[in-house]
Short mmCIF file of the C-alpha atoms (twelve columns), coordinates in Angstrom:
data_MODEL
# 
_entry.id   MODEL 
# 
loop_
_atom_site.group_PDB 
_atom_site.id 
_atom_site.type_symbol 
_atom_site.label_atom_id 
_atom_site.label_alt_id 
_atom_site.label_comp_id 
_atom_site.label_asym_id 
_atom_site.label_seq_id 
_atom_site.Cartn_x 
_atom_site.Cartn_y 
_atom_site.Cartn_z 
_atom_site.pdbx_PDB_model_num 
ATOM 1   C CA . MET A 1   7.146  187.236 118.230 1 
ATOM 2   C CA . SER A 2   9.999  185.511 116.464 1 
ATOM 3   C CA . SER A 3   13.288 187.350 116.313 1 
ATOM 4   C CA . GLN A 4   15.294 186.920 113.137 1 
ATOM 5   C CA . ARG A 5   18.996 187.528 113.063 1 
ATOM 6   C CA . ASN A 6   20.971 188.842 110.151 1 
ATOM 7   C CA . VAL A 7   24.359 187.515 111.120 1 
ATOM 8   C CA . ARG A 8   25.849 188.337 107.729 1 
ATOM 9   C CA . SER A 9   25.382 192.086 107.752 1 
ATOM 10  C CA . THR A 10  27.557 194.312 105.604 1 
ATOM 11  C CA . ASP A 11  29.357 195.330 108.794 1 
ATOM 12  C CA . THR A 12  30.384 192.025 110.338 1 
ATOM 13  C CA . THR A 13  31.996 193.661 113.339 1 
ATOM 14  C CA . ASP A 14  28.867 192.809 115.299 1 
ATOM 15  C CA . ALA A 15  25.944 190.560 114.543 1 
ATOM 16  C CA . GLN A 16  22.709 192.501 114.200 1 
ATOM 17  C CA . THR A 17  19.273 191.738 115.508 1 
ATOM 18  C CA . ILE A 18  16.098 192.479 113.600 1 
ATOM 19  C CA . GLY A 19  13.442 193.472 116.100 1 
ATOM 20  C CA . ALA A 20  13.679 194.221 119.786 1 
ATOM 21  C CA . THR A 21  16.095 192.393 122.036 1 
ATOM 22  C CA . PRO A 22  14.530 191.602 125.432 1 
ATOM 23  C CA . ARG A 23  17.807 191.982 127.372 1 
ATOM 24  C CA . PHE A 24  19.322 195.114 128.872 1 
ATOM 25  C CA . GLU A 25  22.990 194.543 128.434 1 
ATOM 26  C CA . GLN A 26  26.389 195.923 127.788 1 
ATOM 27  C CA . PRO A 27  28.880 193.774 125.892 1 
ATOM 28  C CA . LEU A 28  31.403 191.938 128.029 1 
ATOM 29  C CA . SER A 29  34.998 193.059 127.590 1 
ATOM 30  C CA . ASP A 30  37.623 190.550 126.464 1 
ATOM 31  C CA . ASP A 31  39.031 190.493 130.008 1 
ATOM 32  C CA . GLN A 32  35.593 189.807 131.479 1 
ATOM 33  C CA . ILE A 33  35.089 186.927 129.067 1 
ATOM 34  C CA . TRP A 34  38.467 185.379 129.916 1 
ATOM 35  C CA . THR A 35  37.680 185.707 133.634 1 
ATOM 36  C CA . MET A 36  34.302 184.064 133.154 1 
ATOM 37  C CA . LEU A 37  35.784 181.213 131.119 1 
ATOM 38  C CA . GLN A 38  38.464 180.605 133.769 1 
ATOM 39  C CA . THR A 39  35.929 180.528 136.597 1 
ATOM 40  C CA . ALA A 40  33.053 178.775 134.808 1 
ATOM 41  C CA . ALA A 41  31.760 175.469 136.123 1 
ATOM 42  C CA . ASN A 42  33.009 173.866 132.899 1 
ATOM 43  C CA . SER A 43  36.435 175.553 132.899 1 
ATOM 44  C CA . ALA A 44  38.143 172.137 133.097 1 
ATOM 45  C CA . ARG A 45  36.695 171.479 129.655 1 
ATOM 46  C CA . ILE A 46  37.377 174.918 128.177 1 
ATOM 47  C CA . MET A 47  40.763 176.074 129.466 1 
ATOM 48  C CA . PRO A 48  42.848 173.128 128.215 1 
ATOM 49  C CA . ILE A 49  41.512 173.869 124.724 1 
ATOM 50  C CA . VAL A 50  42.444 177.537 125.100 1 
ATOM 51  C CA . LYS A 51  45.989 176.427 125.966 1 
ATOM 52  C CA . GLY A 52  46.100 174.011 123.020 1 
ATOM 53  C CA . ASP A 53  46.074 170.922 125.242 1 
ATOM 54  C CA . TRP A 54  42.673 169.806 123.983 1 
ATOM 55  C CA . GLU A 55  43.367 166.142 124.702 1 
ATOM 56  C CA . SER A 56  43.383 166.842 128.460 1 
ATOM 57  C CA . SER A 57  39.969 168.489 128.372 1 
ATOM 58  C CA . THR A 58  37.343 166.835 130.569 1 
ATOM 59  C CA . ARG A 59  35.334 166.156 127.403 1 
ATOM 60  C CA . SER A 60  36.728 163.805 124.784 1 
ATOM 61  C CA . TYR A 61  37.176 165.367 121.369 1 
ATOM 62  C CA . LYS A 62  38.074 163.233 118.374 1 
ATOM 63  C CA . THR A 63  40.125 165.926 116.660 1 
ATOM 64  C CA . ARG A 64  41.784 169.254 117.331 1 
ATOM 65  C CA . GLU A 65  39.212 170.849 115.004 1 
ATOM 66  C CA . ASP A 66  36.320 169.476 117.097 1 
ATOM 67  C CA . ALA A 67  37.859 170.951 120.247 1 
ATOM 68  C CA . ALA A 68  38.495 174.295 118.551 1 
ATOM 69  C CA . ARG A 69  34.928 174.330 117.288 1 
ATOM 70  C CA . ALA A 70  33.626 173.787 120.846 1 
ATOM 71  C CA . LEU A 71  35.800 176.679 121.988 1 
ATOM 72  C CA . VAL A 72  34.327 178.945 119.296 1 
ATOM 73  C CA . PHE A 73  30.833 178.006 120.531 1 
ATOM 74  C CA . ASP A 74  31.821 178.990 124.081 1 
ATOM 75  C CA . LEU A 75  33.422 182.256 122.968 1 
ATOM 76  C CA . SER A 76  30.383 183.035 120.824 1 
ATOM 77  C CA . PHE A 77  28.054 182.532 123.770 1 
ATOM 78  C CA . TYR A 78  29.923 184.956 126.030 1 
ATOM 79  C CA . ALA A 79  30.661 187.471 123.239 1 
ATOM 80  C CA . ASN A 80  26.989 187.519 122.185 1 
ATOM 81  C CA . TYR A 81  27.963 186.269 118.716 1 
ATOM 82  C CA . ARG A 82  29.980 189.403 117.872 1 
ATOM 83  C CA . PHE A 83  32.193 188.241 115.032 1 
ATOM 84  C CA . SER A 84  34.999 190.710 115.666 1 
ATOM 85  C CA . GLN A 85  35.225 189.882 119.361 1 
ATOM 86  C CA . VAL A 86  35.115 186.123 118.803 1 
ATOM 87  C CA . ARG A 87  37.849 186.436 116.165 1 
ATOM 88  C CA . ARG A 88  39.982 188.557 118.492 1 
ATOM 89  C CA . LEU A 89  39.545 186.168 121.437 1 
ATOM 90  C CA . PHE A 90  40.177 183.079 119.315 1 
ATOM 91  C CA . LYS A 91  43.429 184.601 118.014 1 
ATOM 92  C CA . GLN A 92  44.624 184.808 121.622 1 
ATOM 93  C CA . THR A 93  44.381 181.027 122.058 1 
ATOM 94  C CA . ALA A 94  46.780 178.271 121.123 1 
ATOM 95  C CA . MET A 95  44.121 177.075 118.655 1 
ATOM 96  C CA . ARG A 96  44.339 180.272 116.559 1 
ATOM 97  C CA . ASP A 97  45.632 178.531 113.429 1 
ATOM 98  C CA . VAL A 98  42.885 175.888 113.220 1 
ATOM 99  C CA . PHE A 99  40.336 177.956 111.274 1 
ATOM 100 C CA . THR A 100 40.403 180.691 108.672 1 
ATOM 101 C CA . LYS A 101 38.461 183.911 109.279 1 
ATOM 102 C CA . THR A 102 35.642 182.704 107.017 1 
ATOM 103 C CA . GLU A 103 35.451 179.316 108.742 1 
ATOM 104 C CA . LEU A 104 35.426 181.038 112.116 1 
ATOM 105 C CA . ASP A 105 32.573 183.330 111.055 1 
ATOM 106 C CA . ASP A 106 30.614 180.338 109.746 1 
ATOM 107 C CA . ILE A 107 31.008 178.583 113.100 1 
ATOM 108 C CA . VAL A 108 29.888 181.702 115.007 1 
ATOM 109 C CA . GLU A 109 26.811 181.839 112.796 1 
ATOM 110 C CA . GLU A 110 26.117 178.146 113.362 1 
ATOM 111 C CA . ALA A 111 26.602 178.591 117.112 1 
ATOM 112 C CA . TYR A 112 23.972 181.323 117.121 1 
ATOM 113 C CA . PHE A 113 21.395 179.061 115.502 1 
ATOM 114 C CA . GLU A 114 22.269 175.919 117.489 1 
ATOM 115 C CA . GLN A 115 22.323 177.800 120.798 1 
ATOM 116 C CA . ASN A 116 19.070 179.499 119.837 1 
ATOM 117 C CA . GLY A 117 20.634 182.939 120.232 1 
ATOM 118 C CA . ARG A 118 21.226 182.494 123.963 1 
ATOM 119 C CA . SER A 119 23.997 184.598 125.404 1 
ATOM 120 C CA . TYR A 120 25.329 185.391 128.805 1 
ATOM 121 C CA . PRO A 121 23.100 188.115 130.274 1 
ATOM 122 C CA . THR A 122 25.101 191.133 131.352 1 
ATOM 123 C CA . PHE A 123 23.579 194.052 133.133 1 
ATOM 124 C CA . THR A 124 24.777 197.582 133.746 1 
# 
């Protein structure tokens, strides 16, 4: 069964799923997400971007916007594509002024489709 996602619901605080979600999960808190990003295997790629030093990331990015976009993809993955949480987390980074709210939401939506809706499984 194919699951469709209405990421542009009238309440964009959280993305909504149409149909059953096969995971049993509780959303990760902001602190849990920051801890996971800092301890992830790819933290040497992520954390310099968080600090605004995107040029020292282990992955080469052509522009600041490319690095910020990659960060939004990572935040989206751990936040299960919850717009409000991704916005809140992104505002806490040194990259906060790169995108407008609308651009940020568009990137979260794109991340959902490109990452095929995968998110970090969290269990109670």
